[in-house]
């Protein structure tokens, strides 16, 4: 006879939305991410919220500027487990080209700082393939580290 085991229920909050591959779509992704974080208890204007929103902004802008395929959208997925101080951001597009690892941009360059910012702000980040064409660029933000470093959540 087997002994009954207690199962722990783990709830993962998820937000998923597709956006047009335009600057307007990228801006909307950033704004809805801020709204969703606030609904999950990560208030607007906090370091944690600002960090995640900045990462969403950079990854969405990259999807629109570098990962755009005519007539195809990009997708944003946010995941947060209550009680776990971690938010995962995933931005998927249909372009198969992988992002180039960040290298410091020259001081007078107009761009080239997006992934450098993501690398600086995220606890970890990477790129993976996805079902169908394209790729997913993901980043995780450890919200607990933001409070342990003396910054307010």
PDB file of C-alpha atoms in Angstrom:
ATOM      1  CA  UNK A   1       0.000   0.000   0.000  1.00  0.00           C
ATOM      2  CA  UNK A   2       1.385   3.399  -0.933  1.00  0.00           C
ATOM      3  CA  UNK A   3       1.411   6.262   1.467  1.00  0.00           C
ATOM      4  CA  UNK A   4      -0.618   9.267   0.298  1.00  0.00           C
ATOM      5  CA  UNK A   5       1.598  12.221  -0.454  1.00  0.00           C
ATOM      6  CA  UNK A   6       0.654  15.805   0.064  1.00  0.00           C
ATOM      7  CA  UNK A   7       0.851  17.813  -3.129  1.00  0.00           C
ATOM      8  CA  UNK A   8       1.746  21.451  -3.026  1.00  0.00           C
ATOM      9  CA  UNK A   9      -0.235  23.647  -5.379  1.00  0.00           C
ATOM     10  CA  UNK A  10       1.957  26.066  -7.274  1.00  0.00           C
ATOM     11  CA  UNK A  11       0.249  28.938  -8.998  1.00  0.00           C
ATOM     12  CA  UNK A  12       2.054  30.690 -11.802  1.00  0.00           C
ATOM     13  CA  UNK A  13       0.580  33.948 -12.980  1.00  0.00           C
ATOM     14  CA  UNK A  14       0.934  34.356 -16.726  1.00  0.00           C
ATOM     15  CA  UNK A  15       0.199  37.205 -19.095  1.00  0.00           C
ATOM     16  CA  UNK A  16       0.401  36.503 -22.842  1.00  0.00           C
ATOM     17  CA  UNK A  17      -0.405  38.943 -25.647  1.00  0.00           C
ATOM     18  CA  UNK A  18       0.442  39.327 -29.327  1.00  0.00           C
ATOM     19  CA  UNK A  19       1.301  42.763 -30.686  1.00  0.00           C
ATOM     20  CA  UNK A  20       1.772  44.237 -34.123  1.00  0.00           C
ATOM     21  CA  UNK A  21       5.429  44.505 -35.128  1.00  0.00           C
ATOM     22  CA  UNK A  22       5.353  48.289 -35.003  1.00  0.00           C
ATOM     23  CA  UNK A  23       6.657  50.953 -32.652  1.00  0.00           C
ATOM     24  CA  UNK A  24       3.084  51.340 -31.406  1.00  0.00           C
ATOM     25  CA  UNK A  25       2.972  47.597 -30.647  1.00  0.00           C
ATOM     26  CA  UNK A  26       6.239  47.820 -28.697  1.00  0.00           C
ATOM     27  CA  UNK A  27       4.956  50.798 -26.711  1.00  0.00           C
ATOM     28  CA  UNK A  28       1.700  48.987 -25.930  1.00  0.00           C
ATOM     29  CA  UNK A  29       3.643  45.911 -24.765  1.00  0.00           C
ATOM     30  CA  UNK A  30       5.627  48.075 -22.343  1.00  0.00           C
ATOM     31  CA  UNK A  31       2.517  49.799 -20.983  1.00  0.00           C
ATOM     32  CA  UNK A  32       0.536  46.577 -20.551  1.00  0.00           C
ATOM     33  CA  UNK A  33       3.503  44.940 -18.810  1.00  0.00           C
ATOM     34  CA  UNK A  34       3.583  47.790 -16.270  1.00  0.00           C
ATOM     35  CA  UNK A  35      -0.158  47.455 -15.738  1.00  0.00           C
ATOM     36  CA  UNK A  36       0.048  43.670 -15.305  1.00  0.00           C
ATOM     37  CA  UNK A  37       2.919  43.910 -12.825  1.00  0.00           C
ATOM     38  CA  UNK A  38       0.903  46.398 -10.784  1.00  0.00           C
ATOM     39  CA  UNK A  39      -2.061  43.990 -10.789  1.00  0.00           C
ATOM     40  CA  UNK A  40       0.287  41.256  -9.515  1.00  0.00           C
ATOM     41  CA  UNK A  41       1.461  43.429  -6.610  1.00  0.00           C
ATOM     42  CA  UNK A  42       4.618  44.913  -8.142  1.00  0.00           C
ATOM     43  CA  UNK A  43       3.588  48.590  -7.969  1.00  0.00           C
ATOM     44  CA  UNK A  44       4.239  51.211 -10.648  1.00  0.00           C
ATOM     45  CA  UNK A  45       7.317  53.328 -10.023  1.00  0.00           C
ATOM     46  CA  UNK A  46       9.191  50.787  -7.912  1.00  0.00           C
ATOM     47  CA  UNK A  47      12.664  49.612  -8.853  1.00  0.00           C
ATOM     48  CA  UNK A  48      11.361  46.103  -9.539  1.00  0.00           C
ATOM     49  CA  UNK A  49       8.598  47.340 -11.836  1.00  0.00           C
ATOM     50  CA  UNK A  50      10.865  49.794 -13.631  1.00  0.00           C
ATOM     51  CA  UNK A  51      13.477  47.076 -14.206  1.00  0.00           C
ATOM     52  CA  UNK A  52      11.022  44.586 -15.711  1.00  0.00           C
ATOM     53  CA  UNK A  53       9.342  47.275 -17.817  1.00  0.00           C
ATOM     54  CA  UNK A  54      12.720  48.444 -19.166  1.00  0.00           C
ATOM     55  CA  UNK A  55      13.555  44.881 -20.184  1.00  0.00           C
ATOM     56  CA  UNK A  56      10.171  44.511 -21.893  1.00  0.00           C
ATOM     57  CA  UNK A  57      10.773  47.800 -23.712  1.00  0.00           C
ATOM     58  CA  UNK A  58      14.213  46.732 -24.966  1.00  0.00           C
ATOM     59  CA  UNK A  59      13.150  43.240 -26.060  1.00  0.00           C
ATOM     60  CA  UNK A  60       9.970  44.506 -27.739  1.00  0.00           C
ATOM     61  CA  UNK A  61      11.932  47.214 -29.567  1.00  0.00           C
ATOM     62  CA  UNK A  62      14.405  44.584 -30.773  1.00  0.00           C
ATOM     63  CA  UNK A  63      11.541  42.381 -31.986  1.00  0.00           C
ATOM     64  CA  UNK A  64      10.122  45.312 -33.954  1.00  0.00           C
ATOM     65  CA  UNK A  65      13.406  46.697 -35.325  1.00  0.00           C
ATOM     66  CA  UNK A  66      15.475  43.554 -35.876  1.00  0.00           C
ATOM     67  CA  UNK A  67      13.064  40.595 -35.708  1.00  0.00           C
ATOM     68  CA  UNK A  68      10.274  41.962 -37.839  1.00  0.00           C
ATOM     69  CA  UNK A  69       8.861  39.822 -40.628  1.00  0.00           C
ATOM     70  CA  UNK A  70       6.288  41.587 -42.807  1.00  0.00           C
ATOM     71  CA  UNK A  71       2.764  40.655 -41.726  1.00  0.00           C
ATOM     72  CA  UNK A  72       3.853  38.822 -38.570  1.00  0.00           C
ATOM     73  CA  UNK A  73       3.313  39.871 -34.963  1.00  0.00           C
ATOM     74  CA  UNK A  74       5.521  39.465 -31.919  1.00  0.00           C
ATOM     75  CA  UNK A  75       4.384  37.982 -28.619  1.00  0.00           C
ATOM     76  CA  UNK A  76       5.031  38.972 -25.021  1.00  0.00           C
ATOM     77  CA  UNK A  77       4.765  36.526 -22.141  1.00  0.00           C
ATOM     78  CA  UNK A  78       5.231  37.509 -18.484  1.00  0.00           C
ATOM     79  CA  UNK A  79       5.336  34.892 -15.748  1.00  0.00           C
ATOM     80  CA  UNK A  80       5.361  35.374 -11.988  1.00  0.00           C
ATOM     81  CA  UNK A  81       4.850  32.875  -9.209  1.00  0.00           C
ATOM     82  CA  UNK A  82       3.342  34.460  -6.085  1.00  0.00           C
ATOM     83  CA  UNK A  83       5.740  34.117  -3.199  1.00  0.00           C
ATOM     84  CA  UNK A  84       8.716  33.629  -5.524  1.00  0.00           C
ATOM     85  CA  UNK A  85      10.563  36.859  -6.166  1.00  0.00           C
ATOM     86  CA  UNK A  86      11.079  36.215  -9.878  1.00  0.00           C
ATOM     87  CA  UNK A  87       9.518  37.594 -13.059  1.00  0.00           C
ATOM     88  CA  UNK A  88      10.285  35.998 -16.414  1.00  0.00           C
ATOM     89  CA  UNK A  89       9.891  38.036 -19.604  1.00  0.00           C
ATOM     90  CA  UNK A  90       9.717  36.312 -22.988  1.00  0.00           C
ATOM     91  CA  UNK A  91       9.440  38.087 -26.339  1.00  0.00           C
ATOM     92  CA  UNK A  92       8.976  35.904 -29.413  1.00  0.00           C
ATOM     93  CA  UNK A  93       9.219  36.965 -33.047  1.00  0.00           C
ATOM     94  CA  UNK A  94       9.215  35.086 -36.352  1.00  0.00           C
ATOM     95  CA  UNK A  95      12.648  36.117 -37.612  1.00  0.00           C
ATOM     96  CA  UNK A  96      15.127  33.219 -37.316  1.00  0.00           C
ATOM     97  CA  UNK A  97      18.186  35.485 -36.888  1.00  0.00           C
ATOM     98  CA  UNK A  98      19.578  35.274 -33.361  1.00  0.00           C
ATOM     99  CA  UNK A  99      20.589  38.461 -31.549  1.00  0.00           C
ATOM    100  CA  UNK A 100      24.282  39.220 -31.470  1.00  0.00           C
ATOM    101  CA  UNK A 101      25.796  39.045 -27.969  1.00  0.00           C
ATOM    102  CA  UNK A 102      26.121  42.518 -26.486  1.00  0.00           C
ATOM    103  CA  UNK A 103      29.262  44.496 -27.111  1.00  0.00           C
ATOM    104  CA  UNK A 104      29.764  48.006 -25.815  1.00  0.00           C
ATOM    105  CA  UNK A 105      28.478  50.554 -28.331  1.00  0.00           C
ATOM    106  CA  UNK A 106      30.602  53.538 -29.178  1.00  0.00           C
ATOM    107  CA  UNK A 107      29.687  56.748 -27.394  1.00  0.00           C
ATOM    108  CA  UNK A 108      28.382  58.401 -30.573  1.00  0.00           C
ATOM    109  CA  UNK A 109      26.368  55.402 -31.847  1.00  0.00           C
ATOM    110  CA  UNK A 110      22.610  55.845 -32.291  1.00  0.00           C
ATOM    111  CA  UNK A 111      21.791  52.342 -31.086  1.00  0.00           C
ATOM    112  CA  UNK A 112      23.302  49.072 -29.990  1.00  0.00           C
ATOM    113  CA  UNK A 113      22.635  49.337 -26.272  1.00  0.00           C
ATOM    114  CA  UNK A 114      19.426  47.311 -25.910  1.00  0.00           C
ATOM    115  CA  UNK A 115      20.895  43.918 -25.070  1.00  0.00           C
ATOM    116  CA  UNK A 116      23.638  45.555 -23.013  1.00  0.00           C
ATOM    117  CA  UNK A 117      20.881  47.046 -20.842  1.00  0.00           C
ATOM    118  CA  UNK A 118      19.052  43.712 -20.667  1.00  0.00           C
ATOM    119  CA  UNK A 119      22.266  41.993 -19.599  1.00  0.00           C
ATOM    120  CA  UNK A 120      22.868  44.642 -16.918  1.00  0.00           C
ATOM    121  CA  UNK A 121      19.315  44.586 -15.548  1.00  0.00           C
ATOM    122  CA  UNK A 122      18.371  40.901 -15.746  1.00  0.00           C
ATOM    123  CA  UNK A 123      19.515  38.182 -13.382  1.00  0.00           C
ATOM    124  CA  UNK A 124      19.958  36.017 -16.474  1.00  0.00           C
ATOM    125  CA  UNK A 125      18.828  36.075 -20.102  1.00  0.00           C
ATOM    126  CA  UNK A 126      19.086  34.002 -23.241  1.00  0.00           C
ATOM    127  CA  UNK A 127      17.628  32.965 -26.574  1.00  0.00           C
ATOM    128  CA  UNK A 128      15.845  29.754 -27.476  1.00  0.00           C
ATOM    129  CA  UNK A 129      14.053  28.383 -30.511  1.00  0.00           C
ATOM    130  CA  UNK A 130      10.295  28.178 -30.577  1.00  0.00           C
ATOM    131  CA  UNK A 131       7.592  26.096 -32.187  1.00  0.00           C
ATOM    132  CA  UNK A 132       7.213  27.495 -35.671  1.00  0.00           C
ATOM    133  CA  UNK A 133       9.524  30.037 -37.223  1.00  0.00           C
ATOM    134  CA  UNK A 134      11.594  32.421 -35.163  1.00  0.00           C
ATOM    135  CA  UNK A 135      13.008  32.629 -31.676  1.00  0.00           C
ATOM    136  CA  UNK A 136      12.214  33.665 -28.134  1.00  0.00           C
ATOM    137  CA  UNK A 137      14.453  36.041 -26.207  1.00  0.00           C
ATOM    138  CA  UNK A 138      13.906  35.684 -22.480  1.00  0.00           C
ATOM    139  CA  UNK A 139      15.089  37.432 -19.342  1.00  0.00           C
ATOM    140  CA  UNK A 140      14.527  36.799 -15.661  1.00  0.00           C
ATOM    141  CA  UNK A 141      14.512  39.428 -12.957  1.00  0.00           C
ATOM    142  CA  UNK A 142      15.081  38.352  -9.365  1.00  0.00           C
ATOM    143  CA  UNK A 143      12.893  40.793  -7.451  1.00  0.00           C
ATOM    144  CA  UNK A 144      14.355  39.579  -4.145  1.00  0.00           C
ATOM    145  CA  UNK A 145      17.825  40.665  -5.207  1.00  0.00           C
ATOM    146  CA  UNK A 146      16.442  44.149  -5.777  1.00  0.00           C
ATOM    147  CA  UNK A 147      15.380  44.348  -2.118  1.00  0.00           C
ATOM    148  CA  UNK A 148      18.522  42.643  -0.763  1.00  0.00           C
ATOM    149  CA  UNK A 149      20.656  45.175  -2.603  1.00  0.00           C
ATOM    150  CA  UNK A 150      18.959  47.909  -0.603  1.00  0.00           C
ATOM    151  CA  UNK A 151      16.542  48.988  -3.296  1.00  0.00           C
ATOM    152  CA  UNK A 152      12.831  49.146  -2.661  1.00  0.00           C
ATOM    153  CA  UNK A 153      10.507  46.765  -4.446  1.00  0.00           C
TER     154      UNK A 153
END
